[in-house]
Coordinates of C-alpha atoms and ligand atoms in Angstrom, one line a residue:
X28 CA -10.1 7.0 19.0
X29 CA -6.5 6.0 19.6
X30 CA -3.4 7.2 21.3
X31 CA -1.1 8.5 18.8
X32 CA 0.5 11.5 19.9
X33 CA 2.2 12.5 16.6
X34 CA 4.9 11.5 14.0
X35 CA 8.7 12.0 14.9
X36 CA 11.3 11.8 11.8
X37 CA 14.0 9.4 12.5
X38 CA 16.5 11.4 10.6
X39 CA 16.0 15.0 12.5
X40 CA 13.8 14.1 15.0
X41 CA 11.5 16.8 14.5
X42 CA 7.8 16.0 15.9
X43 CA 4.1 17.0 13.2
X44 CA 1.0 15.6 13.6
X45 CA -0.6 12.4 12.3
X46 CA -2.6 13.8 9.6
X47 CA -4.0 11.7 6.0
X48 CA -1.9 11.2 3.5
X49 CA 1.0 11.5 6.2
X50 CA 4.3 10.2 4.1
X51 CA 7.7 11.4 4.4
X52 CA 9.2 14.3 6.9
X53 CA 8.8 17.4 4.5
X54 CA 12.7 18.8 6.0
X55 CA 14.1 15.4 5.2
X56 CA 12.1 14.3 2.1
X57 CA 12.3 10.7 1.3
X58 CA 14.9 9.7 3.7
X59 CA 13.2 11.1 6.6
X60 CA 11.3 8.0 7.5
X61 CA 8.4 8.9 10.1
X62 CA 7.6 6.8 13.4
X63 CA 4.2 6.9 15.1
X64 CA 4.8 8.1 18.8
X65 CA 2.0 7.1 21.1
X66 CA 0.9 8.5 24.7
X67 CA 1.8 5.3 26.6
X68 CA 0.8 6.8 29.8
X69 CA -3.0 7.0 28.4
X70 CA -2.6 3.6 26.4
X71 CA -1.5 1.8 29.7
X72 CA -5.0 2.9 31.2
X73 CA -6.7 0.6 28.6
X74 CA -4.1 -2.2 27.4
X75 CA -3.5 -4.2 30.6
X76 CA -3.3 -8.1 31.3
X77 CA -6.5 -7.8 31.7
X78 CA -7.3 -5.9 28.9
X79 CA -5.8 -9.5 26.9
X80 CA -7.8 -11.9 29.3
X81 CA -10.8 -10.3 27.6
X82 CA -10.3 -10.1 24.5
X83 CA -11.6 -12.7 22.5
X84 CA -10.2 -11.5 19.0
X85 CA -7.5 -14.1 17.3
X86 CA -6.6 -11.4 14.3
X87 CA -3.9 -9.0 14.3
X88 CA -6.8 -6.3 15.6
X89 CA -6.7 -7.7 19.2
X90 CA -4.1 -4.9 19.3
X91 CA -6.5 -2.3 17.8
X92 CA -5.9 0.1 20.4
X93 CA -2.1 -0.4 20.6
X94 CA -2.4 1.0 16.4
X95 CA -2.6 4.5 14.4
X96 CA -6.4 3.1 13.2
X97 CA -9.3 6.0 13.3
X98 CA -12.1 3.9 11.8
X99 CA -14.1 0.7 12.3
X100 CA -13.2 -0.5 8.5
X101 CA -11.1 -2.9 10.1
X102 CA -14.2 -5.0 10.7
X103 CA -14.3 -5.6 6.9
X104 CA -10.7 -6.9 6.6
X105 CA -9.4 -10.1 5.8
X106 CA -8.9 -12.8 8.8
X107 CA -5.2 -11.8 9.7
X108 CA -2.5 -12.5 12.3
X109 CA -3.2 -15.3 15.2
X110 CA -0.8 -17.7 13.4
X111 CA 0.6 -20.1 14.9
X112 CA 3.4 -20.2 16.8
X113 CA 5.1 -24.1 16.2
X114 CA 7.3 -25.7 18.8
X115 CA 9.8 -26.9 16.4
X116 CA 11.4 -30.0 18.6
X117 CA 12.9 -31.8 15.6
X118 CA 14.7 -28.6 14.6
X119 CA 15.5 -28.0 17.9
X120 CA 17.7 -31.5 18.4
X121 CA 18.4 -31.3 15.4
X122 CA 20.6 -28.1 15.8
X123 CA 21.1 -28.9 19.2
X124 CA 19.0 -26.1 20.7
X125 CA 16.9 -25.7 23.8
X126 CA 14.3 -24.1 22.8
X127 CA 13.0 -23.0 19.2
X128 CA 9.4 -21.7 17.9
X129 CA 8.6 -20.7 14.7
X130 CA 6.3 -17.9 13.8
X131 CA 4.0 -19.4 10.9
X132 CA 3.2 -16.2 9.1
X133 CA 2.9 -18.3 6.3
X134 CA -0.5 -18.9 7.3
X135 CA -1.9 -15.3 6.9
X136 CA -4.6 -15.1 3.9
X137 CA -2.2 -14.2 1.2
X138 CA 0.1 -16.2 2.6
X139 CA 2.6 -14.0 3.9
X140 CA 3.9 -10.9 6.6
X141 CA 3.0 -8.6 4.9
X142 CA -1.0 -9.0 5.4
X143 CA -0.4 -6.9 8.6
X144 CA 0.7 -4.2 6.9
X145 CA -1.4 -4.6 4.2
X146 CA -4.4 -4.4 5.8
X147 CA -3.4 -1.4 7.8
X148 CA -3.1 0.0 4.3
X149 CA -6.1 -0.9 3.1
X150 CA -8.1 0.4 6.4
X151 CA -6.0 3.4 6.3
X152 CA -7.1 4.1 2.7
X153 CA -10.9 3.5 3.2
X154 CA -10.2 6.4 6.6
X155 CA -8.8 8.6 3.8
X156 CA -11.7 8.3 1.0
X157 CA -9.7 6.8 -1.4
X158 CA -10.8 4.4 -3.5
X159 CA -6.9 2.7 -5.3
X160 CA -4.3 1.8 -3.6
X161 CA -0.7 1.0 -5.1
X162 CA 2.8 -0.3 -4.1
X163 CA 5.6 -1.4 -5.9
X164 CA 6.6 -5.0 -4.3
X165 CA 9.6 -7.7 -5.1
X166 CA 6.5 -9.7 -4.5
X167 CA 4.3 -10.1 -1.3
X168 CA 3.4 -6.8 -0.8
X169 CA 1.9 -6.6 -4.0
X170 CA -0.3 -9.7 -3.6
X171 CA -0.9 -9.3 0.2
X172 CA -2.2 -5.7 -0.7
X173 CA -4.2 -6.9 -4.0
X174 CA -6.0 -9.3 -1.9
X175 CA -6.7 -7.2 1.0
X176 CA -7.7 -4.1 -1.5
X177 CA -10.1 -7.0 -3.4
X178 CA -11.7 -7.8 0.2
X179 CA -12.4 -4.2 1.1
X180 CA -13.8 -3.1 -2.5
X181 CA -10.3 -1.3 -3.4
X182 CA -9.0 -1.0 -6.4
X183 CA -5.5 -2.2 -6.8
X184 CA -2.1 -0.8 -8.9
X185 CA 0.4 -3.2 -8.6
X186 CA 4.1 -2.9 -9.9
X187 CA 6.1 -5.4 -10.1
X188 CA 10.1 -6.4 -11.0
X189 CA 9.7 -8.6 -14.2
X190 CA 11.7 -11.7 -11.8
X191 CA 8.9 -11.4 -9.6
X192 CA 7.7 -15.7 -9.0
X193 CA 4.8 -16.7 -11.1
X194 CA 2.9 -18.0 -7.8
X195 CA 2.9 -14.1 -6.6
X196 CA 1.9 -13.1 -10.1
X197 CA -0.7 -15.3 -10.4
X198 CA -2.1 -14.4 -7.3
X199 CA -2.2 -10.5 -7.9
X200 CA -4.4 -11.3 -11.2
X201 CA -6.9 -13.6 -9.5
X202 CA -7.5 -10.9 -6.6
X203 CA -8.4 -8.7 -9.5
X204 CA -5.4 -6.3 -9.2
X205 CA -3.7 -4.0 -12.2
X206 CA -0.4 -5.4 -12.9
X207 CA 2.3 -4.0 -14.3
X208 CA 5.3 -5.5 -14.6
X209 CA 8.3 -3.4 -15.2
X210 CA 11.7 -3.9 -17.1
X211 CA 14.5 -3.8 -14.9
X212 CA 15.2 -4.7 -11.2
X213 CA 13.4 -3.9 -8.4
X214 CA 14.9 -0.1 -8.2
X215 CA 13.1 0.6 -11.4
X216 CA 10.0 -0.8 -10.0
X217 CA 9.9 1.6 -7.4
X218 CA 10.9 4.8 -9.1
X219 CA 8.1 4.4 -11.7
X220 CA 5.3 3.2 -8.9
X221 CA 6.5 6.7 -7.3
X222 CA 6.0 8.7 -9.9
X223 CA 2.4 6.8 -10.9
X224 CA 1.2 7.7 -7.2
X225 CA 2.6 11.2 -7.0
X226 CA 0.5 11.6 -10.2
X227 CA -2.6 9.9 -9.5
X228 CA -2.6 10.7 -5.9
X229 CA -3.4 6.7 -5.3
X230 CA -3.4 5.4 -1.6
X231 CA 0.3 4.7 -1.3
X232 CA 1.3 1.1 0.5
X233 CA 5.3 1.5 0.2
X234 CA 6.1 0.1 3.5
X235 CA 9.2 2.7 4.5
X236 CA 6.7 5.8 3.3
X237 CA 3.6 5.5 5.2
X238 CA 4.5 5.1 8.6
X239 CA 1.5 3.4 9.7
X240 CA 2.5 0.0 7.7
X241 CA 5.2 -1.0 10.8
X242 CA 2.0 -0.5 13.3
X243 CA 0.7 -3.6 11.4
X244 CA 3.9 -5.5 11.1
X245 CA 4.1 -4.9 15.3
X246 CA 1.1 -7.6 15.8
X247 CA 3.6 -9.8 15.4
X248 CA 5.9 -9.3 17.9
X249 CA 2.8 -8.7 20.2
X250 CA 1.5 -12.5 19.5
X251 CA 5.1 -13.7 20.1
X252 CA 5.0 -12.0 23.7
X253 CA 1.6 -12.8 24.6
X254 CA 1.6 -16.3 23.5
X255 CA 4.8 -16.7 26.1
X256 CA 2.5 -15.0 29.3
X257 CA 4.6 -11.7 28.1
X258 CA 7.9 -13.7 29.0
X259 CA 10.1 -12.3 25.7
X260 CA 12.5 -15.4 24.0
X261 CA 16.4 -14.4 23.8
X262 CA 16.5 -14.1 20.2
X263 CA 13.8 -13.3 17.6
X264 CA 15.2 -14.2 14.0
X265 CA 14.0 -12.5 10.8
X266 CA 15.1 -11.9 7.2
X267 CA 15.8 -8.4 6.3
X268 CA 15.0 -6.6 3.1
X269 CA 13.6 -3.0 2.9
X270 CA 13.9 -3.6 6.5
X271 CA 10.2 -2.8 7.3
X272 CA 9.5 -6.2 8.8
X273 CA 12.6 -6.0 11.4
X274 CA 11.4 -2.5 12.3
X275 CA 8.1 -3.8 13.1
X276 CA 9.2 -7.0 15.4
X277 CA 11.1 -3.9 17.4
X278 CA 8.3 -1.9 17.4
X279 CA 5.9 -3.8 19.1
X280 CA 8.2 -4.9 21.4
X281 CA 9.1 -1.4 22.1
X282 CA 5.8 -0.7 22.7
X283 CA 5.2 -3.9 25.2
X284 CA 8.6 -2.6 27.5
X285 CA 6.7 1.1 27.7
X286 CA 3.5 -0.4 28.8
X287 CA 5.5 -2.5 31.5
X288 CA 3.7 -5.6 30.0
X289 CA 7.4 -7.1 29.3
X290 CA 11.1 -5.9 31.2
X291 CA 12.9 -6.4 28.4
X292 CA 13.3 -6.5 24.3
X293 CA 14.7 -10.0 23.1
X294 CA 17.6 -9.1 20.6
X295 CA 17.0 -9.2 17.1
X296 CA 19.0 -11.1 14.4
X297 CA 18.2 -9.9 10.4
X298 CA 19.0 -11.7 7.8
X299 CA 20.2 -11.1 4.8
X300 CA 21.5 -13.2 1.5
X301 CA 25.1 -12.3 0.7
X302 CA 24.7 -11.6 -2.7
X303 CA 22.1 -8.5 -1.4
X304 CA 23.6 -7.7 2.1
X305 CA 23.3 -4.0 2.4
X306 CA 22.7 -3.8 6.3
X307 CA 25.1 -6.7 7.1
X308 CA 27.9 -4.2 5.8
X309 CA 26.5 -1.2 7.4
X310 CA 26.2 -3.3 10.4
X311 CA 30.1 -4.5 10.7
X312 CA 31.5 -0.9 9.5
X313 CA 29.5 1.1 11.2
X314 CA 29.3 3.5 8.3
X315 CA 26.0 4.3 6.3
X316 CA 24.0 2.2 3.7
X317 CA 25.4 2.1 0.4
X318 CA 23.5 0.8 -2.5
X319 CA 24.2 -3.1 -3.8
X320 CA 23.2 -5.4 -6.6
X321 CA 20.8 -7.4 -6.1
X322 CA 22.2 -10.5 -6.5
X323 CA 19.9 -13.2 -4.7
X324 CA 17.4 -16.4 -5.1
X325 CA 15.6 -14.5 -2.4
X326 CA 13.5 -12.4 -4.0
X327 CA 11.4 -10.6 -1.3
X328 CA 15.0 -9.7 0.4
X329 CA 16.4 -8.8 -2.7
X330 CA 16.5 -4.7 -2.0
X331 CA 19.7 -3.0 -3.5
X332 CA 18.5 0.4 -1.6
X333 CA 16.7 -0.8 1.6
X334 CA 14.1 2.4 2.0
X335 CA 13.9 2.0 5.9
X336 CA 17.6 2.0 7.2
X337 CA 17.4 4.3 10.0
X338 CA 15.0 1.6 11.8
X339 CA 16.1 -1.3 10.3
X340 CA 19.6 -0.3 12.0
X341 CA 18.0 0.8 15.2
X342 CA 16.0 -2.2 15.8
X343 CA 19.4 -4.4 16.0
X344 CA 21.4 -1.8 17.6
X345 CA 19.3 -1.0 20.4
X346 CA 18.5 -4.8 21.3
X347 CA 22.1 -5.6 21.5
X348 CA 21.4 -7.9 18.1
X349 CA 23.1 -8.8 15.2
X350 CA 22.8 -9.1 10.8
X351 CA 24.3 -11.7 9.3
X352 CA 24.3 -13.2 5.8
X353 CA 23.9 -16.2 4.4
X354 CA 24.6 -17.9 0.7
X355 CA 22.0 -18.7 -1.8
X356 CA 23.2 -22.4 -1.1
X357 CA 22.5 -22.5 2.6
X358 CA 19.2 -20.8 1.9
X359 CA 18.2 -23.8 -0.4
X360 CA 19.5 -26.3 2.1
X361 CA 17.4 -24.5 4.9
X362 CA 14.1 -24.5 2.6
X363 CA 15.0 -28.5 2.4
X364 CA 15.4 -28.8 5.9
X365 CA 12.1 -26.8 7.2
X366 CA 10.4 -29.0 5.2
X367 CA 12.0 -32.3 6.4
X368 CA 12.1 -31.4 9.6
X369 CA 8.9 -29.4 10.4
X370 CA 6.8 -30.0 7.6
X371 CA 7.1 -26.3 6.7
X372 CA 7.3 -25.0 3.2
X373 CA 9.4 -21.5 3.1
X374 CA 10.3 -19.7 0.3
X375 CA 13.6 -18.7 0.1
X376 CA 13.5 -15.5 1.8
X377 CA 11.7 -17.3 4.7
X378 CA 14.5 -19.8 4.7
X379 CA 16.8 -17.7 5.1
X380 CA 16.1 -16.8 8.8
X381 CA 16.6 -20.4 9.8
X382 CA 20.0 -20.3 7.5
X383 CA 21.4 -17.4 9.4
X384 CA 20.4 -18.8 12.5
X385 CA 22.3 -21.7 11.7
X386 CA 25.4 -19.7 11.0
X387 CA 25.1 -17.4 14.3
X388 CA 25.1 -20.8 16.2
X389 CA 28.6 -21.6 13.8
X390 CA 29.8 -18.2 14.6
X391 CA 28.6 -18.4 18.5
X392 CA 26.5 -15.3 17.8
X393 CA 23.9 -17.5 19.9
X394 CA 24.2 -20.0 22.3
X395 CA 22.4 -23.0 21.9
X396 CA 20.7 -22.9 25.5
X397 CA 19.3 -19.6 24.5
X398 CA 15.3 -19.2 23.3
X399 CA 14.9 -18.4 19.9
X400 CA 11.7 -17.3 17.6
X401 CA 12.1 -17.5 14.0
X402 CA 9.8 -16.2 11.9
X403 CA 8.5 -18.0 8.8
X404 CA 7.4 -15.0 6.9
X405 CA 6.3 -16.4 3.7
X406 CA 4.8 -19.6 2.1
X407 CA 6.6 -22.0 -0.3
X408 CA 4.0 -22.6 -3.0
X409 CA 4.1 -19.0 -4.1
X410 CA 7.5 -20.1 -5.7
X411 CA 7.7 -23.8 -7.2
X412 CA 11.1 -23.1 -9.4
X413 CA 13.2 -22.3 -6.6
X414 CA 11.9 -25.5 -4.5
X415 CA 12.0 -27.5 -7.9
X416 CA 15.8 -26.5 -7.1
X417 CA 16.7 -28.6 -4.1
X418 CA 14.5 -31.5 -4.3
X419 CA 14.8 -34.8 -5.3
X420 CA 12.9 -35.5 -8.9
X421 CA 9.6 -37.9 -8.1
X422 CA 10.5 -41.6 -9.2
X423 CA 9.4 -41.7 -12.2
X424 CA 7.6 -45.6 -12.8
X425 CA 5.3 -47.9 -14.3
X426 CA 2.0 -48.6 -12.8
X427 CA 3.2 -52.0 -11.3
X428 CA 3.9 -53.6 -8.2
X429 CA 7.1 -55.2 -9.8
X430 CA 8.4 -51.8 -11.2
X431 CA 7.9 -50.1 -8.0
X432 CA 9.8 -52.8 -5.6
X433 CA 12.4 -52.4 -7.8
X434 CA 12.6 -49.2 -7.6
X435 CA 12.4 -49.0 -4.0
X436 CA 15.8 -52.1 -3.9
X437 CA 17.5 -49.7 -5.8
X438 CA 17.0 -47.6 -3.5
X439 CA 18.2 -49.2 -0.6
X440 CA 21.2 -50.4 -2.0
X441 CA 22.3 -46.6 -2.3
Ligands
LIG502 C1 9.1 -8.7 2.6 C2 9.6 -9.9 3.1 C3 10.8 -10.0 4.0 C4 11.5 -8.8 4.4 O1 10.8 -7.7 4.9 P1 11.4 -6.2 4.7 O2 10.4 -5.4 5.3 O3 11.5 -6.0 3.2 O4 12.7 -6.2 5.4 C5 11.2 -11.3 4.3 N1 10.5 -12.4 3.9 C6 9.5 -12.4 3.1 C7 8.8 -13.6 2.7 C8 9.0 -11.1 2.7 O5 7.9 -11.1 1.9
LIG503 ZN1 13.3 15.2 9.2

């Protein structure tokens, strides 16, 4: 049992039902995206304060009844969502800011976001009888679902751009997935995991297809609202790639103002690098998407042709938000200075939510006395070369006292 009500296209706006193997709008084809549309009047019935004072679940399925799920499979998946949201206070002074949390989504099972949407996948293929699932990922996707699929019993296709970092690759073979990694950039990637699926009829995890992957990106927004008594923050700051993620963090606040649980959406800010800043330009023109290189250290926002504009777009618009992007140096500096600071390891993608929030401050985007969320969306260790990057080489020294004091006098005469 849930209350969806049915699927709207966000291109023509035409209404069908929820049925399996729901994808695309079949007017629109690929580019009509589908959002989930819920009976709020019914939902409200069931999802009150109260309904949260009982609920003893930490994982992202707390919010089971606010989601497309049909089944109970969900019992099976991995541990997922309940991270932690971190007072950053040394940021905070730091950047000379009132208040700033971070969203540690780095501490999901695979170690990113996109666990919440994988696991909607994977419970979403076990409704639907199938027994593979498959996405084409610059990355997480591909090892969040490979880990999620191995937990459940799935088997997993995973495709993958050949600059795809070894920690991610590494993880998708010990979870026991197929991996192929394809020639090219990530467009290539994703035309051939199309066709694979169209001809094997595997359980498709593509974030912008299946419409119910943004009902498990929402949790997250949900545990940034509850965890503040349902009192939203001014800003919520996120990178931006397929835009997927962004569309989520609206979502579920979307959801929240319907249900009266908040009175109003904090704006959104998505990030983007500048050498891969599709929506930042669509943003300032005003005109639609065009395609860009892909020209970034940031591999999970490295998407020439974003897949899910309409709501990536929507999300910012309709919060009175902004996009903004940020150089592949100041994402480097901002890994540096997470870690320093907070003793959080981001990989560059991550990063760069705390660089463009750094650079709305410069432009005055944000005021300092406002409230800001950032979310940390993906862990560091997946990707050693970048860090190796910024840091300082280890001292390199003798096993004695005498060679270490004078390495540390050297030092302090710097
Ligand atoms: C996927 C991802 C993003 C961006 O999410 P989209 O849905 O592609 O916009 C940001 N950071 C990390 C670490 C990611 O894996
Ligand atoms: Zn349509």
């Amino acid at each position: 049992m849930n209350y969806v009500k049915h699927a709207r296209c966000t291109l023509c706006n035409t209404t069908l039902p929820v049925t399996k193997g729901i994808t695309t709008c079949p007017t629109c084809q690929d580019k009509g995206i589908l959002e989930i549309e819920y009976d709020y009047e019914r939902m409200k019935e069931e999802v009150t304060l109260d309904y949260f004072k009982n609920q003893h679940d930490p994982t992202m399925w707390r919010y089971k009844p606010m989601m497309s799920i049909d089944s109970d499979h969900y019992l099976k998946t991995l541990p997922i969502g309940g991270t932690p949201l971190i007072h950053a206070q040394r940021l905070a002074n730091d950047l000379g800011l009132k208040q700033l949390h971070i969203k540690d989504e780095g501490m999901n099972p695979t170690g990113s976001l996109k666990d919440r949407a994988s696991a909607v996948a994977v419970v979403k293929a076990c409704e639907e009888n199938h027994r593979t699932v498959a996405c084409s990922s610059t990355g997480n996707a591909a090892s969040s679902l490979a880990g999620n699929a191995a937990k459940l019993g799935l088997k997993a296709m995973i495709f993958v751009p050949e600059r795809a970092p070894l920690g991610k690759l590494r993880q998708l073979s010990i979870y026991g997935a197929n991996v192929f990694k394809v020639r090219g950039d990530y467009k290539a990637t994703f035309t051939l995991s199309k066709e694979a699926i169209d001809t094997y009829h595997w359980y498709n995890r593509n974030a912008a297809i299946n419409p119910h992957l943004v009902e498990g990106k929402k949790t997250v927004a949900y545990e940034i609202a509850e965890h503040f008594g349902f009192k939203v923050p001014d800003w919520v700051v996120v990178s931006v790639g397929d835009g997927c993620t962004i569309a989520g963090v609206y979502k579920g606040f979307y959801d929240l103002l319907q249900l009266e649980l908040i009175d109003r959406l904090p704006r959104l800010l998505g990030v983007q690098s500048l050498g891969c800043a599709p929506f930042v330009k669509a943003f300032e023109t005003k005109q639609s998407l065009i395609e860009t290189d892909e020209n970034t250290l940031a591999d999970s926002i490295a998407v020439g042709i974003p897949r899910n504009p309409v709501k990536a777009l929507r999300a910012v618009n309709h919060t009175g938000g902004s996009f903004i992007a940020v150089s592949d140096e100041k994402i480097l500096a901002s890994m540096k200075h997470l870690g320093a600071l907070e003793g959080i390891f981001a990989e560059p993608a991550s990063a760069a939510g705390l660089a463009g929030l750094v650079e709305a401050l410069n432009q005055k985007r944000i005021k300092h006395d406002e409230s800001i969320v950032l979310i940390h969306t993906g862990n560091g260790l997946k990707d050693p070369a970048t860090a190796e990057r910024v840091i300082s080489p280890p001292y390199d020294i003798e096993g004695t006292i005498e060679a270490l004091k004078n390495t540390i006098n050297l030092e302090e005469e710097k």
